[in-house]
């Protein structure tokens, strides 16, 4: 930035505007970008969708999200206008989740969206998909996920301690957005495997994410066994089943692919081997599992019986992505809040990128 | 450049509206946009809560139970229903349903079914983030349809219940609280809770006539 343009800025006015946004109760705790008509119009110009189109409803409070309200919150979150099609795709992906149509945003579980971005738009916009994939430091990752949180907070009015009832909430809630490391993944891009090649978002609500550090074996089944142990732990089970996916680091993904494992093979192996015996669950008061409702202490009959954590080996129930650096065997089990739609949403960009393609 | 000299720490400022910003009678063109979509919404604070007409007692009354699926809820409701028949002269438990979605308030169709089938409703147990808020909205919906309702929440969800009452335009709406935690209780403990909360349920369904 040149000296002349830097002195033309008015930090005093900026500070007053930021404080105003705090006083209105719009902030998640961090400073917001005060949004003007001109700024939101630049967001709206990135999509062909009309500003007044309703893209989400919360019937229990009779509130609805329009494209324009999403744009205002995305701008407040610190997004650049060109990120907005990614926000819209992420929002649409989340709206496909069963839990977001019910009480997911208000839940005591305090779930967080997981947002996975695929396609060349990752590099065009600067999404991080390599080292520190779940960490901070990259504007698109940080602000796209924050935009979703601000929409829920401001448009739906789900604020902590009020309509929001998270008992503890997730570390990193509203900040879990990763690019898939397509360059170092041995598999097809996640969204392409789900039938949406190119720029796309895949998303679900997470209950938590749990690391698996395995730099200890080159045997694929031993490695998968380590994941099965984490997926199968009793603490994750409120109901009969608990679903999960995995965000593999490149090293783990390449080891598995090298041993002949596709995504579907990984999902099938983990579905079969993740779980606990009835006796293990009895020690946590969770051995009786009705088809509907919560687990409870049972009579520990058939104590050696294995109770699988996930209901089926259907690979479309397990979100498997690749992200992170190629420098260690450290991956993340991503534990769903409920289930996952098993679909991806294409990122529809309006004129600017389209023009670029046509002129190329 | 933002020229927001009018942005002060004053709390008495009027709400910002999308596209306009009015302060001291001056419309400012470059306003900060409101991200809630509710800047024009009126405060529901002044609206009195409309309750259904109350009977003097529950003698001969048909009891409706609405289970919100939460653990132990149905057990508590059925125990309460049984005691109302055996000890307060209620005719019977005439309708029992389980909510399809615990987080979404009952719609007109469900309310109409209860209005036709019973004289009073007991519902709950609000024991989670969304179901507690929804149970409060259920109670308000039943009252507005003329069916006295007793809504049971655990005491961990007071704030969200109050927020939902405000959203529904009935900020003064009252419900019944029982101690938290509730889901972990065994069968006998739930029955004991039913016994303890019974007088308050009877009082809620019979006292006072609004309107």
XYZ file of C-alpha atoms in Angstrom:
571
model
C 0.000 0.000 0.000
C 1.379 3.419 -0.926
C 1.847 6.127 1.671
C -0.721 8.395 0.030
C -3.514 5.814 0.003
C -2.667 4.735 3.545
C -3.017 8.268 4.895
C -6.327 8.651 3.008
C -7.885 5.968 5.213
C -9.754 7.124 8.297
C -9.058 4.650 11.137
C -11.104 6.686 13.607
C -14.216 6.348 11.464
C -13.483 2.665 10.927
C -13.212 2.091 14.671
C -16.489 3.867 15.338
C -18.239 1.815 12.668
C -16.840 -1.429 14.099
C -17.972 -0.460 17.607
C -21.417 0.330 16.243
C -21.686 -3.245 14.908
C -20.695 -4.617 18.324
C -23.310 -2.496 20.053
C -26.004 -3.790 17.730
C -25.248 -7.338 18.883
C -24.276 -8.534 15.409
C -20.775 -9.772 16.226
C -19.580 -13.271 17.077
C -16.997 -11.623 19.303
C -14.513 -10.509 16.668
C -14.640 -7.242 14.722
C -17.042 -7.098 11.790
C -16.709 -5.284 8.492
C -19.403 -2.574 8.456
C -21.399 -3.223 5.301
C -22.637 -0.536 2.952
C -25.054 -0.717 0.039
C -22.195 -0.450 -2.414
C -20.322 -3.362 -0.851
C -23.318 -5.682 -0.714
C -24.152 -4.847 -4.336
C -20.708 -6.083 -5.331
C -21.478 -9.355 -3.543
C -24.832 -9.659 -5.263
C -23.146 -9.102 -8.644
C -21.245 -12.371 -8.245
C -24.408 -14.486 -8.453
C -27.319 -14.674 -10.852
C -29.655 -15.433 -7.977
C -32.079 -12.610 -7.143
C -31.410 -10.676 -3.928
C -34.860 -11.459 -2.538
C -34.699 -15.211 -3.166
C -35.292 -17.172 0.037
C -32.507 -19.708 0.561
C -33.233 -20.955 4.070
C -36.015 -21.099 6.629
C -36.250 -21.679 10.351
C -39.971 -22.379 10.773
C -39.935 -22.539 14.571
C -39.109 -18.834 14.739
C -40.673 -17.905 11.397
C -37.441 -16.457 10.023
C -35.942 -16.795 6.569
C -32.635 -16.091 4.862
C -32.552 -14.234 1.560
C -29.612 -14.008 -0.823
C -29.200 -10.366 0.189
C -29.120 -11.104 3.925
C -26.576 -13.837 3.249
C -24.511 -11.298 1.288
C -24.612 -8.744 4.117
C -23.452 -11.325 6.646
C -20.766 -12.666 4.305
C -19.442 -9.140 3.805
C -19.512 -8.544 7.566
C -17.579 -11.781 8.071
C -14.751 -10.398 5.978
C -15.412 -12.254 2.737
C -14.383 -10.696 -0.553
C -17.274 -10.416 -3.025
C -15.825 -13.212 -5.148
C -16.130 -15.620 -2.193
C -19.897 -15.179 -2.122
C -20.738 -18.006 -4.591
C -18.811 -20.333 -2.257
C -20.851 -19.093 0.722
C -24.082 -19.689 -1.217
C -23.009 -23.206 -2.211
C -21.954 -24.002 1.371
C -25.271 -22.701 2.662
C -27.191 -24.781 0.122
C -25.193 -27.872 1.067
C -26.019 -27.272 4.727
C -29.700 -26.793 3.930
C -29.675 -30.320 2.479
C -28.745 -31.650 5.914
C -31.644 -33.115 7.844
C -30.426 -31.537 11.084
C -30.475 -27.960 9.778
C -34.172 -28.311 8.971
C -34.845 -29.221 12.585
C -33.201 -28.023 15.753
C -29.551 -28.414 14.781
C -28.558 -24.778 15.170
C -30.091 -24.603 18.672
C -28.746 -27.925 19.879
C -26.967 -28.548 23.155
C -24.358 -30.299 20.979
C -23.332 -26.920 19.552
C -22.464 -28.363 16.129
C -20.221 -26.705 13.569
C -20.439 -26.878 9.802
C -17.634 -28.717 8.035
C -17.138 -27.104 4.628
C -14.993 -28.826 1.990
C -14.176 -26.878 -1.187
C -13.178 -28.580 -4.438
C -12.089 -27.344 -7.848
C -9.821 -24.717 -9.376
C -11.640 -22.000 -7.441
C -9.535 -23.080 -4.426
C -6.370 -21.690 -5.995
C -8.109 -18.785 -7.736
C -9.439 -17.498 -4.413
C -6.603 -18.726 -2.187
C -8.327 -21.423 -0.105
C -5.843 -23.370 1.983
C -5.928 -27.107 1.449
C -2.423 -27.993 2.614
C -0.628 -27.435 5.932
C -2.741 -26.143 8.823
C -5.899 -27.116 6.939
C -8.072 -26.915 10.069
C -6.129 -23.982 11.497
C -6.340 -20.243 10.976
C -4.396 -17.998 8.637
C -6.290 -17.941 5.344
C -8.948 -15.393 4.556
C -11.244 -17.504 2.335
C -11.300 -20.454 4.752
C -11.795 -18.221 7.792
C -14.428 -15.917 6.372
C -16.612 -18.340 4.381
C -17.169 -20.458 7.491
C -17.627 -17.373 9.645
C -20.256 -16.098 7.200
C -22.376 -19.195 7.844
C -22.142 -18.575 11.589
C -23.171 -14.948 11.223
C -26.180 -15.877 9.082
C -27.350 -18.281 11.789
C -26.686 -15.725 14.519
C -28.151 -12.667 12.864
C -30.835 -13.864 10.459
C -32.134 -16.844 12.440
C -31.365 -15.066 15.712
C -29.700 -18.126 17.236
C -27.297 -16.527 19.709
C -25.445 -18.278 22.539
C -27.368 -18.361 25.854
C -30.575 -17.388 24.052
C -32.008 -19.597 21.308
C -28.577 -21.187 21.071
C -28.240 -23.782 23.846
C -24.815 -25.353 23.207
C -23.602 -26.985 26.408
C -19.971 -26.433 25.479
C -19.958 -25.896 21.732
C -17.178 -27.058 19.454
C -13.656 -25.710 19.483
C -13.434 -24.049 16.096
C -17.177 -23.712 15.647
C -17.912 -21.617 12.522
C -14.297 -21.883 11.360
C -14.056 -25.368 9.861
C -13.607 -24.769 6.129
C -10.957 -26.654 4.168
C -9.940 -26.914 0.561
C -9.421 -30.518 -0.477
C -5.778 -31.238 -1.227
C -6.612 -32.569 -4.690
C -2.988 -32.224 -5.774
C -1.750 -34.766 -3.250
C -4.872 -36.908 -2.924
C -4.665 -40.351 -4.527
C -8.412 -40.315 -5.132
C -10.804 -38.277 -7.274
C -11.837 -34.929 -5.786
C -14.541 -35.568 -3.185
C -17.262 -33.656 -5.042
C -16.367 -35.272 -8.370
C -16.702 -38.686 -6.775
C -20.196 -37.561 -5.739
C -20.996 -36.564 -9.309
C -20.119 -32.861 -9.202
C -16.800 -32.245 -10.988
C -15.094 -28.843 -10.807
C -15.910 -26.121 -8.319
C -18.138 -27.498 -5.589
C -18.809 -27.529 -1.875
C -19.529 -30.551 0.310
C -20.731 -29.927 3.840
C -22.264 -31.407 6.948
C -22.703 -30.500 10.612
C -19.981 -31.768 12.924
C -20.190 -32.849 16.504
C -16.422 -32.683 16.817
C -13.187 -33.653 15.134
C -10.657 -36.011 16.706
C -7.083 -36.550 15.564
C -5.551 -39.909 14.779
C -1.757 -39.739 14.901
C -0.291 -42.827 13.295
C 3.314 -42.593 12.140
C 3.787 -46.095 13.419
C 2.859 -48.577 10.728
C 2.915 -49.024 6.978
C 0.226 -51.692 7.152
C -3.094 -50.423 5.785
C -5.292 -52.532 8.059
C -3.353 -51.562 11.181
C -3.726 -47.923 10.166
C -7.454 -48.338 9.571
C -7.714 -50.124 12.904
C -6.446 -46.994 14.604
C -9.247 -44.991 12.969
C -11.808 -47.652 13.874
C -10.803 -47.331 17.526
C -11.431 -43.591 17.546
C -14.682 -43.864 15.577
C -15.915 -46.645 17.855
C -15.402 -45.035 21.253
C -18.395 -45.175 23.571
C -18.388 -41.468 24.423
C -19.668 -40.656 20.953
C -22.749 -42.821 21.328
C -25.917 -41.190 22.567
C -28.154 -43.255 20.281
C -27.747 -46.684 18.725
C -25.403 -45.355 16.044
C -23.075 -42.401 15.531
C -21.820 -41.487 12.103
C -18.444 -40.101 11.148
C -16.164 -39.322 8.244
C -12.428 -38.876 7.924
C -10.277 -36.057 6.605
C -7.090 -37.943 5.772
C -3.685 -36.310 5.532
C -1.976 -37.032 2.195
C 0.396 -39.554 3.789
C -2.397 -41.726 5.199
C -4.506 -41.413 2.051
C -1.563 -42.422 -0.143
C -0.715 -45.383 2.080
C -4.293 -46.640 1.868
C -4.596 -46.049 -1.880
C -1.240 -47.764 -2.381
C -2.681 -50.842 -0.666
C -5.601 -50.797 -3.077
C -8.183 -48.949 -0.980
C -10.706 -46.687 -2.705
C -12.895 -44.345 -0.656
C -15.659 -46.959 -0.747
C -13.265 -49.665 0.484
C -12.143 -47.441 3.362
C -15.750 -46.692 4.312
C -16.715 -50.360 4.196
C -13.712 -51.450 6.308
C -14.335 -48.766 8.939
C -18.075 -49.493 9.087
C -17.351 -53.142 9.735
C -14.620 -52.655 12.345
C -15.647 -49.531 14.293
C -17.567 -50.273 17.451
C -17.453 -51.775 20.922
C -18.613 -54.990 22.546
C -21.735 -54.968 24.664
C -19.554 -55.507 27.710
C -17.434 -52.449 26.917
C -20.578 -50.381 26.411
C -22.105 -51.723 29.643
C -19.233 -50.130 31.540
C -20.466 -46.772 30.238
C -24.161 -47.500 30.859
C -24.845 -47.662 27.135
C -25.230 -51.334 26.277
C -28.976 -51.302 25.608
C -29.625 -49.659 22.221
C -33.259 -49.213 21.190
C -34.005 -48.458 17.533
C -35.549 -45.147 18.595
C -34.260 -43.016 21.446
C -31.174 -42.921 23.618
C -29.057 -45.825 24.787
C -29.394 -46.853 28.424
C -27.932 -49.351 30.895
C -29.079 -52.863 29.970
C -28.554 -56.310 31.367
C -25.238 -56.787 29.506
C -26.627 -59.959 27.973
C -24.449 -61.403 25.185
C -21.570 -59.374 26.541
C -19.167 -60.408 23.762
C -21.464 -59.184 21.003
C -19.911 -56.483 18.827
C -22.069 -53.393 18.379
C -20.963 -51.484 15.267
C -20.917 -47.686 15.620
C -22.111 -47.014 12.092
C -25.290 -48.532 10.691
C -24.079 -49.662 7.283
C -21.147 -49.997 4.952
C -22.786 -47.676 2.434
C -19.845 -45.524 1.290
C -22.122 -42.562 0.638
C -22.687 -42.191 4.382
C -18.999 -41.556 5.019
C -17.430 -38.249 4.002
C -13.803 -38.974 3.111
C -11.629 -36.046 2.084
C -7.918 -35.320 1.920
C -6.347 -32.190 3.390
C -3.200 -31.086 5.124
C 0.522 -31.204 4.541
C 2.487 -34.197 3.285
C 4.745 -34.080 6.331
C 3.276 -36.456 8.938
C 0.682 -39.172 9.481
C -1.895 -37.015 11.266
C -5.538 -37.192 10.185
C -8.884 -36.128 11.587
C -11.994 -38.168 12.304
C -14.897 -35.808 11.679
C -17.838 -36.825 13.813
C -21.241 -35.899 12.400
C -23.857 -34.160 14.473
C -26.498 -36.394 12.850
C -26.016 -37.691 9.333
C -24.759 -36.380 6.001
C -26.680 -35.732 2.791
C -23.972 -37.488 0.773
C -24.135 -34.817 -1.906
C -22.083 -31.904 -3.218
C -23.276 -28.528 -4.469
C -21.705 -26.888 -7.549
C -20.352 -23.368 -7.016
C -22.202 -21.209 -9.523
C -20.291 -18.069 -10.344
C -21.829 -15.211 -12.278
C -20.189 -13.030 -14.878
C -16.596 -12.322 -13.809
C -15.224 -15.871 -13.939
C -17.532 -16.822 -16.793
C -16.122 -13.981 -18.912
C -12.612 -15.097 -18.147
C -13.417 -18.577 -19.385
C -15.006 -17.298 -22.566
C -12.067 -15.076 -23.423
C -9.595 -17.856 -22.733
C -14.606 6.727 3.062
C -17.033 6.200 5.859
C -18.277 9.468 7.282
C -20.282 8.132 10.163
C -20.076 11.010 12.593
C -23.542 10.046 13.779
C -22.350 6.682 15.028
C -22.075 7.228 18.718
C -22.436 5.068 21.774
C -25.988 6.291 22.249
C -28.379 3.442 22.930
C -31.457 5.483 22.117
C -30.819 5.578 18.402
C -33.585 4.380 16.131
C -33.069 1.074 14.328
C -31.090 1.117 11.116
C -33.049 0.118 8.106
C -31.609 -1.524 5.075
C -30.595 1.203 2.709
C -31.433 4.088 4.955
C -30.148 5.379 8.205
C -32.205 7.800 10.165
C -30.829 9.657 13.103
C -32.046 12.954 14.459
C -34.378 13.166 11.496
C -31.561 13.064 8.958
C -31.416 10.335 6.351
C -27.836 9.341 5.680
C -27.135 7.775 2.329
C -24.148 5.594 3.158
C -25.733 3.581 5.947
C -24.395 0.491 7.682
C -26.702 -2.314 6.604
C -28.598 -4.406 9.134
C -27.731 -8.130 8.861
C -30.784 -9.460 10.718
C -33.639 -8.672 8.350
C -35.664 -7.730 11.407
C -34.831 -4.063 11.818
C -38.462 -3.219 11.086
C -39.869 -5.810 13.456
C -41.856 -4.357 16.314
C -41.032 -5.311 19.860
C -43.538 -7.897 20.981
C -42.922 -6.848 24.571
C -46.270 -5.200 25.190
C -48.588 -7.936 23.937
C -50.496 -9.667 26.747
C -50.496 -13.453 26.691
C -53.874 -14.843 25.724
C -54.742 -17.950 27.701
C -57.565 -20.330 27.004
C -60.585 -20.393 29.280
C -59.971 -22.572 32.381
C -62.301 -25.095 33.985
C -62.891 -25.015 37.733
C -61.509 -28.536 38.067
C -60.588 -31.545 35.943
C -63.607 -33.686 36.862
C -64.804 -35.397 33.689
C -62.106 -33.780 31.586
C -60.525 -35.539 28.606
C -56.757 -35.357 28.869
C -54.428 -34.941 25.881
C -50.752 -35.861 26.044
C -48.163 -34.673 23.511
C -44.770 -36.355 23.787
C -41.814 -34.505 22.298
C -39.678 -37.676 21.918
C -37.112 -36.748 24.549
C -35.944 -39.513 26.843
C -38.411 -40.202 29.701
C -40.943 -37.660 28.386
C -43.616 -40.175 27.445
C -43.225 -41.974 30.753
C -43.749 -38.774 32.735
C -46.738 -37.710 30.658
C -48.471 -41.090 30.916
C -47.921 -41.204 34.643
C -49.404 -37.720 34.995
C -52.367 -38.736 32.825
C -52.983 -41.799 34.953
C -52.907 -39.783 38.188
C -55.250 -37.138 36.795
C -57.812 -39.873 36.108
C -57.373 -41.733 39.384
C -57.043 -38.760 41.723
C -58.636 -35.734 40.055
C -61.624 -37.347 38.381
C -60.545 -36.812 34.803
C -62.614 -38.930 32.395
C -59.722 -40.436 30.464
C -56.576 -39.848 28.476
C -58.206 -39.367 25.104
C -55.327 -38.537 22.787
C -51.607 -39.352 22.915
C -49.263 -38.368 20.128
C -45.531 -38.137 19.648
C -44.135 -35.121 17.809
C -42.565 -35.891 14.462
C -39.986 -33.176 14.944
C -39.217 -32.172 18.502
C -37.724 -28.880 17.346
C -40.687 -27.620 15.328
C -43.787 -26.270 17.092
C -47.139 -27.977 16.504
C -49.044 -26.797 13.448
C -52.724 -25.984 13.078
C -53.558 -29.536 12.029
C -52.184 -31.063 15.226
C -53.723 -28.357 17.381
C -57.100 -28.966 15.732
C -56.840 -32.687 16.430
C -56.263 -32.022 20.116
C -59.021 -29.418 20.263
C -61.469 -32.019 18.967
C -60.213 -34.863 21.122
C -59.490 -33.392 24.539
C -60.177 -30.585 26.995
C -56.642 -29.934 28.260
C -53.130 -30.789 27.039
C -49.934 -31.682 28.849
C -46.740 -31.590 26.807
C -42.959 -31.796 27.159
C -40.461 -32.566 28.366
C -38.355 -29.651 27.205
C -34.918 -31.096 27.806
C -32.806 -29.932 24.873
C -31.868 -26.772 23.011
C -34.512 -26.760 20.342
C -37.239 -28.932 21.879
C -37.562 -26.704 24.946
C -38.135 -23.628 22.831
C -40.559 -25.556 20.631
C -42.506 -26.832 23.659
C -43.074 -23.246 24.804
C -44.357 -22.376 21.331
C -46.602 -25.467 21.459
C -48.164 -24.264 24.695
C -48.803 -20.816 23.255
C -50.350 -22.350 20.123
C -52.686 -24.558 22.178
C -53.760 -21.627 24.370
C -54.500 -19.470 21.328
C -56.665 -22.288 19.959
C -58.624 -22.382 23.214
C -57.039 -25.502 24.720
C -55.491 -25.045 28.181
C -51.966 -26.439 28.133
C -49.390 -27.375 30.743
C -45.878 -27.307 29.301
C -43.085 -29.004 31.223
C -39.432 -27.977 30.787
C -36.401 -28.725 32.899
C -34.964 -25.753 34.728
C -31.866 -25.636 32.484
C -33.809 -24.071 29.629
C -35.388 -21.008 31.188
C -33.668 -18.501 28.930
C -34.356 -20.193 25.636
C -37.976 -20.769 26.690
C -38.307 -17.066 27.427
C -36.697 -16.143 24.094
C -39.174 -18.336 22.240
C -42.097 -16.839 24.153
C -40.914 -13.411 22.985
C -40.531 -14.603 19.399
C -44.085 -15.973 19.552
C -45.403 -12.627 20.779
C -46.298 -13.926 24.257
C -43.374 -12.779 26.399
C -45.225 -13.358 29.679
C -46.177 -16.958 28.905
C -45.553 -19.276 31.862
C -44.604 -22.946 31.860
C -43.798 -25.535 34.514
C -40.216 -26.395 35.388
C -38.844 -29.588 36.852
C -35.300 -30.178 38.024
C -32.478 -30.888 35.612
C -31.183 -33.485 34.745
C -34.243 -35.483 33.780
C -33.170 -37.814 30.948
C -30.881 -39.863 33.208
C -33.635 -40.763 35.727
C -34.819 -44.347 36.031
C -38.457 -45.420 35.842
C -39.246 -44.991 39.506
C -37.549 -41.611 39.670
C -39.632 -40.412 36.706
C -42.829 -41.552 38.434
C -41.739 -39.697 41.552
C -41.245 -36.552 39.441
C -44.729 -36.999 37.984
C -46.171 -37.221 41.469
C -44.325 -34.095 42.576
C -45.247 -31.936 39.578
C -48.890 -33.032 39.564
C -50.360 -30.219 41.756
C -48.694 -27.577 39.598
C -50.041 -29.164 36.432
C -53.556 -29.211 37.882
C -53.250 -25.589 38.982
C -51.959 -24.550 35.553
C -54.829 -26.260 33.751
C -57.604 -25.029 35.997
C -56.886 -21.676 37.566
C -57.709 -18.270 36.184
C -59.550 -17.199 33.113
C -57.931 -14.781 30.765
C -59.959 -12.775 28.275
